[in-house]
């Protein structure tokens, strides 16, 4: 066996042990060998290197049914982090997650009158510098973008609300920061985050619907993102379910996004677009509490939201649909109409109720999922620890 092949095998075996500790929890060396199918001697060698590197620690011994007490191994992983960045029209979020699953950094900054690309470059540099100052290595960064993403080539094919077309984000940001950079759709990242650490933990099939200026969907099946043939699955914001006269950022009329996206909502109720989507939605919620006409407008948007969710539920039949972004603070005004429409239009509703949940991760959902994606280089064995 060549040296290269030996090193590849070592990385793959190490990744197998790391995934087991990350997803299945602490285990003794014997339990790890049983879980992974690796030889005990191989596990012992891998664990020794991981302990020396500060990635794994040994807990206190626990009694065993037979033989000597075992010492469970715990994935600390605090020396390695994945960096997730979400770039949106109004804000840029940064989240760093370490190999053990602990969130080490969370930041959201407004874009205001700046170029969103300049804001995300600055956020990446600042986050990497902060992690480095803590003695932590950033193994890679993933940028979550609201639009069509060519993930394989690191290109944003089209993000109309950002004004990006054919932008080589991975190469550009990588050159600016010195980090390995990947690009992913924001809804995909948010769906992954909710499945791993949010509203849909333990569910096999789920859909996440963004609630920002753009409307997209991330689909999870068997714990993995469903991307479609070209990686463009989930562009539900552009299905023709909205007001036929409403012009969308993509240039077409009648897109669902043009009627239920954040800008459409703010325009309908006469509230200025100010701050993050959650801050803008909270301002609308305060108005709706005392203004019946605002509440009525929100009810109408809830109807359109329900029709779109019903369409997705009829096609995908997921365990749950998660509503994120601005939908969360406005749920008291949107959800009654949304649920009525879902129950009226989902064919399976009389036989199996449709589980609609609200995001638990707020504006950090996409960036958190992006950070999880950045760690896959280590957890897949592509990058050595």
Coordinates of N, CA and C in Angstrom, one line a residue, residues 105-240:
X105 N -19.1 31.1 18.5 CA -19.2 32.5 18.1 C -20.5 32.7 17.4
X106 N -21.2 33.8 17.7 CA -22.5 34.2 17.0 C -22.5 35.7 16.9
X107 N -22.6 36.2 15.7 CA -22.7 37.6 15.4 C -23.6 37.9 14.2
X108 N -24.3 39.0 14.3 CA -25.1 39.5 13.2 C -24.9 41.0 13.1
X109 N -24.5 41.4 11.9 CA -24.3 42.9 11.7 C -25.2 43.3 10.5
X110 N -25.7 44.5 10.6 CA -26.5 45.1 9.5 C -25.7 45.4 8.3
X111 N -26.2 45.3 7.2 CA -25.5 45.7 5.9 C -25.6 47.2 5.7
X112 N -26.8 47.8 6.0 CA -27.0 49.2 5.8 C -26.7 49.6 4.4
X113 N -25.9 50.6 4.2 CA -25.7 51.1 2.8 C -24.4 50.5 2.2
X114 N -23.9 49.5 2.8 CA -22.6 48.9 2.3 C -22.9 47.8 1.3
X115 N -21.8 47.4 0.6 CA -21.9 46.2 -0.3 C -21.9 45.0 0.5
X116 N -23.0 44.1 0.4 CA -23.0 42.9 1.2 C -21.8 42.0 1.1
X117 N -21.1 42.0 -0.1 CA -19.9 41.2 -0.2 C -18.8 41.8 0.7
X118 N -18.6 43.1 0.8 CA -17.6 43.7 1.6 C -17.9 43.3 3.1
X119 N -19.2 43.3 3.5 CA -19.5 43.0 4.8 C -19.2 41.6 5.2
X120 N -19.5 40.6 4.3 CA -19.2 39.2 4.6 C -17.7 38.9 4.6
X121 N -16.9 39.6 3.8 CA -15.5 39.5 3.8 C -14.9 39.9 5.2
X122 N -15.4 41.1 5.6 CA -14.9 41.6 6.9 C -15.4 40.7 8.0
X123 N -16.6 40.2 8.0 CA -17.1 39.2 9.0 C -16.2 38.0 9.1
X124 N -15.9 37.5 7.9 CA -15.0 36.2 7.8 C -13.7 36.5 8.4
X125 N -13.1 37.6 8.1 CA -11.7 37.9 8.6 C -11.8 38.1 10.1
X126 N -12.7 38.9 10.6 CA -12.8 39.1 12.0 C -13.1 37.8 12.8
X127 N -14.0 37.0 12.3 CA -14.3 35.7 13.0 C -13.1 34.8 13.0
X128 N -12.3 34.7 11.9 CA -11.2 33.8 11.8 C -10.1 34.4 12.8
X129 N -9.9 35.7 12.8 CA -8.9 36.3 13.7 C -9.3 36.0 15.2
X130 N -10.5 36.1 15.5 CA -11.0 35.9 16.9 C -10.8 34.5 17.3
X131 N -11.1 33.5 16.4 CA -10.9 32.1 16.7 C -9.4 31.8 16.8
X132 N -8.6 32.4 16.0 CA -7.1 32.2 16.0 C -6.6 32.7 17.4
X133 N -7.1 33.8 17.8 CA -6.7 34.4 19.1 C -7.0 33.5 20.3
X134 N -8.0 32.6 20.1 CA -8.4 31.7 21.1 C -7.6 30.3 21.0
X135 N -6.7 30.3 20.0 CA -6.0 29.0 19.8 C -6.8 28.0 19.1
X136 N -7.8 28.4 18.3 CA -8.6 27.5 17.6 C -8.4 27.7 16.1
X137 N -8.4 26.5 15.4 CA -8.2 26.6 13.9 C -9.5 26.5 13.2
X138 N -9.7 27.4 12.2 CA -10.9 27.4 11.4 C -10.5 26.4 10.2
X139 N -11.2 25.3 10.1 CA -10.9 24.3 9.1 C -11.5 24.7 7.7
X140 N -12.5 25.6 7.8 CA -13.1 26.0 6.5 C -14.3 26.9 6.8
X141 N -14.8 27.6 5.8 CA -15.9 28.5 5.9 C -16.9 28.1 4.8
X142 N -18.2 28.2 5.1 CA -19.3 28.0 4.1 C -20.1 29.2 4.2
X143 N -20.4 29.8 3.0 CA -21.2 31.0 2.9 C -22.6 30.6 2.4
X144 N -23.6 31.0 3.2 CA -25.0 30.7 2.8 C -25.6 31.9 2.1
X145 N -26.1 31.7 0.9 CA -26.5 32.8 0.0 C -28.0 32.5 -0.5
X146 N -28.8 33.6 -0.5 CA -30.2 33.4 -0.9 C -30.3 33.4 -2.5
X147 N -30.1 32.3 -3.1 CA -30.2 32.2 -4.5 C -29.8 30.9 -5.1
X148 N -29.6 30.8 -6.4 CA -29.1 29.6 -7.0 C -27.6 29.5 -6.9
X149 N -27.2 28.3 -6.3 CA -25.8 28.2 -6.0 C -25.2 26.9 -6.7
X150 N -24.2 27.2 -7.5 CA -23.4 26.1 -8.1 C -22.4 25.7 -7.1
X151 N -22.8 24.7 -6.2 CA -21.9 24.4 -5.1 C -20.6 23.8 -5.5
X152 N -20.6 22.9 -6.5 CA -19.4 22.2 -7.0 C -18.3 23.2 -7.4
X153 N -18.7 24.3 -8.0 CA -17.7 25.3 -8.5 C -17.6 26.5 -7.6
X154 N -18.4 26.6 -6.6 CA -18.3 27.7 -5.7 C -18.9 29.0 -6.3
X155 N -19.8 28.9 -7.1 CA -20.3 30.1 -7.8 C -21.8 30.3 -7.5
X156 N -22.1 31.6 -7.2 CA -23.5 32.0 -7.1 C -24.1 32.3 -8.5
X157 N -24.9 31.4 -9.0 CA -25.4 31.6 -10.4 C -26.3 32.8 -10.4
X158 N -27.2 32.9 -9.4 CA -28.1 34.0 -9.4 C -28.7 34.2 -8.0
X159 N -28.5 35.4 -7.5 CA -29.1 35.8 -6.3 C -29.7 37.2 -6.5
X160 N -30.9 37.3 -7.1 CA -31.4 38.5 -7.6 C -31.6 39.6 -6.5
X161 N -31.9 39.2 -5.3 CA -32.0 40.3 -4.2 C -30.7 40.9 -3.8
X162 N -29.6 40.2 -4.1 CA -28.3 40.7 -3.8 C -27.7 41.4 -5.1
X163 N -28.3 41.1 -6.2 CA -27.7 41.6 -7.5 C -26.5 40.8 -7.9
X164 N -26.4 39.6 -7.5 CA -25.3 38.7 -7.9 C -25.7 37.7 -9.0
X165 N -24.9 37.7 -10.0 CA -25.0 36.7 -11.1 C -23.7 36.2 -11.5
X166 N -23.5 34.9 -11.5 CA -22.2 34.3 -11.9 C -21.0 34.7 -11.0
X167 N -21.3 35.0 -9.7 CA -20.2 35.5 -8.9 C -19.4 34.3 -8.3
X168 N -18.1 34.4 -8.4 CA -17.2 33.3 -7.9 C -16.9 33.6 -6.4
X169 N -17.9 33.4 -5.6 CA -17.8 33.7 -4.2 C -16.7 32.9 -3.5
X170 N -16.7 31.6 -3.8 CA -15.7 30.7 -3.1 C -14.3 31.1 -3.3
X171 N -14.0 31.3 -4.6 CA -12.6 31.7 -4.9 C -12.3 33.1 -4.4
X172 N -13.2 34.0 -4.6 CA -13.0 35.4 -4.1 C -12.8 35.5 -2.6
X173 N -13.7 34.9 -1.9 CA -13.6 35.0 -0.4 C -12.5 34.2 0.1
X174 N -12.2 33.1 -0.6 CA -11.0 32.3 -0.2 C -9.7 33.1 -0.3
X175 N -9.6 33.8 -1.4 CA -8.4 34.7 -1.7 C -8.3 35.8 -0.7
X176 N -9.5 36.3 -0.3 CA -9.5 37.5 0.7 C -9.2 37.0 2.1
X177 N -9.5 35.8 2.5 CA -9.4 35.4 3.9 C -8.3 34.3 4.1
X178 N -7.9 33.6 3.0 CA -6.9 32.5 3.2 C -7.6 31.2 3.7
X179 N -8.9 31.2 3.7 CA -9.6 30.0 4.2 C -10.1 29.1 3.1
X180 N -10.3 27.8 3.2 CA -11.0 27.0 2.3 C -12.5 27.4 2.4
X181 N -13.1 27.8 1.3 CA -14.4 28.4 1.3 C -15.4 27.6 0.3
X182 N -16.6 27.3 0.8 CA -17.6 26.7 0.0 C -18.8 27.6 0.0
X183 N -19.7 27.4 -0.9 CA -20.9 28.2 -1.0 C -22.1 27.3 -1.0
X184 N -23.2 27.7 -0.3 CA -24.4 26.9 -0.3 C -25.6 27.8 -0.2
X185 N -26.8 27.2 -0.6 CA -28.0 28.0 -0.5 C -28.4 28.2 0.9
X186 N -29.0 29.4 1.2 CA -29.3 29.7 2.6 C -30.3 28.8 3.2
X187 N -31.4 28.5 2.4 CA -32.4 27.6 3.0 C -31.9 26.2 3.2
X188 N -31.1 25.7 2.4 CA -30.5 24.4 2.7 C -29.7 24.4 4.0
X189 N -28.9 25.4 4.2 CA -28.2 25.5 5.5 C -29.1 25.6 6.7
X190 N -30.1 26.4 6.6 CA -31.1 26.6 7.7 C -31.8 25.3 8.0
X191 N -32.2 24.6 6.9 CA -32.9 23.3 7.1 C -32.0 22.3 7.8
X192 N -30.7 22.3 7.4 CA -29.7 21.4 8.1 C -29.6 21.7 9.6
X193 N -29.5 23.0 9.9 CA -29.3 23.5 11.2 C -30.5 23.1 12.1
X194 N -31.7 23.2 11.6 CA -32.9 22.9 12.3 C -33.0 21.4 12.5
X195 N -32.5 20.6 11.6 CA -32.5 19.1 11.7 C -31.5 18.6 12.7
X196 N -30.4 19.3 12.8 CA -29.3 18.9 13.7 C -29.4 19.4 15.1
X197 N -29.9 20.7 15.2 CA -29.9 21.3 16.5 C -31.1 22.2 16.8
X198 N -32.2 22.1 16.0 CA -33.3 23.0 16.2 C -34.6 22.3 16.2
X199 N -35.6 22.8 15.4 CA -37.0 22.4 15.5 C -37.3 21.0 15.0
X200 N -36.4 20.4 14.2 CA -36.8 19.1 13.6 C -35.8 18.0 13.9
X201 N -35.1 18.1 15.1 CA -34.2 17.1 15.6 C -35.0 15.8 15.6
X202 N -34.4 14.7 15.1 CA -35.0 13.4 15.2 C -36.0 13.1 14.1
X203 N -36.3 14.0 13.2 CA -37.2 13.8 12.1 C -36.4 13.4 10.9
X204 N -37.0 12.5 10.1 CA -36.3 12.0 8.9 C -36.5 12.9 7.7
X205 N -37.8 13.5 7.5 CA -38.1 14.3 6.4 C -38.6 15.7 6.9
X206 N -38.0 16.7 6.4 CA -38.5 18.1 6.9 C -38.2 19.1 5.8
X207 N -38.9 20.2 5.9 CA -38.8 21.3 5.0 C -38.7 22.6 5.8
X208 N -37.7 23.4 5.4 CA -37.6 24.7 6.1 C -37.9 25.8 5.1
X209 N -38.7 26.8 5.5 CA -39.1 27.9 4.6 C -38.5 29.2 5.2
X210 N -37.6 29.8 4.4 CA -37.0 31.1 4.9 C -38.1 32.2 4.9
X211 N -37.9 33.1 5.7 CA -38.8 34.3 5.8 C -38.0 35.6 5.9
X212 N -37.4 35.9 4.8 CA -36.6 37.1 4.7 C -37.1 37.8 3.4
X213 N -36.2 38.7 2.8 CA -36.6 39.4 1.6 C -36.9 38.3 0.5
X214 N -36.1 37.3 0.5 CA -36.3 36.2 -0.4 C -37.0 35.0 0.3
X215 N -37.8 34.2 -0.5 CA -38.4 33.0 0.1 C -37.8 31.8 -0.6
X216 N -37.3 30.9 0.2 CA -36.7 29.6 -0.4 C -37.1 28.5 0.6
X217 N -36.8 27.3 0.1 CA -37.1 26.1 1.0 C -35.8 25.2 0.9
X218 N -35.5 24.7 2.1 CA -34.5 23.7 2.2 C -35.2 22.4 2.6
X219 N -34.8 21.3 1.9 CA -35.5 20.0 2.0 C -34.4 19.0 2.6
X220 N -34.8 18.4 3.7 CA -34.0 17.4 4.4 C -34.6 16.0 4.2
X221 N -33.9 15.0 3.8 CA -34.4 13.6 3.7 C -33.3 12.7 4.2
X222 N -33.6 11.9 5.2 CA -32.6 11.0 5.8 C -31.5 11.7 6.4
X223 N -31.7 12.9 6.9 CA -30.6 13.7 7.5 C -29.8 14.5 6.6
X224 N -30.0 14.4 5.3 CA -29.2 15.1 4.3 C -30.0 16.1 3.5
X225 N -29.3 17.1 3.0 CA -29.9 18.1 2.1 C -30.3 17.5 0.8
X226 N -31.5 17.8 0.3 CA -31.9 17.4 -1.1 C -31.6 18.6 -2.0
X227 N -30.7 18.4 -2.9 CA -30.2 19.5 -3.7 C -30.8 19.5 -5.2
X228 N -31.2 18.3 -5.6 CA -31.7 18.2 -7.0 C -30.5 18.0 -8.0
X229 N -30.8 17.8 -9.2 CA -29.8 17.5 -10.2 C -28.7 18.5 -10.3
X230 N -29.1 19.8 -10.4 CA -28.1 20.9 -10.6 C -27.8 21.6 -9.3
X231 N -28.4 21.1 -8.2 CA -28.2 21.8 -6.9 C -29.1 23.0 -6.7
X232 N -30.2 23.1 -7.5 CA -31.1 24.2 -7.4 C -32.4 23.9 -6.8
X233 N -32.6 22.8 -6.2 CA -33.9 22.5 -5.6 C -34.3 23.5 -4.5
X234 N -35.6 23.6 -4.3 CA -36.0 24.5 -3.2 C -36.3 25.9 -3.6
X235 N -36.3 26.3 -4.8 CA -36.6 27.7 -5.2 C -38.1 27.9 -5.2
X236 N -38.7 27.7 -4.1 CA -40.2 27.8 -4.1 C -40.7 29.3 -4.1
X237 N -39.8 30.2 -3.8 CA -40.2 31.6 -3.9 C -40.6 32.1 -5.2
X238 N -40.3 31.3 -6.3 CA -40.6 31.7 -7.6 C -41.6 30.8 -8.3
X239 N -42.3 30.0 -7.5 CA -43.5 29.4 -8.0 C -44.6 30.4 -8.1
X240 N -45.5 30.3 -9.2 CA -46.5 31.4 -9.4 C -47.7 31.3 -8.5

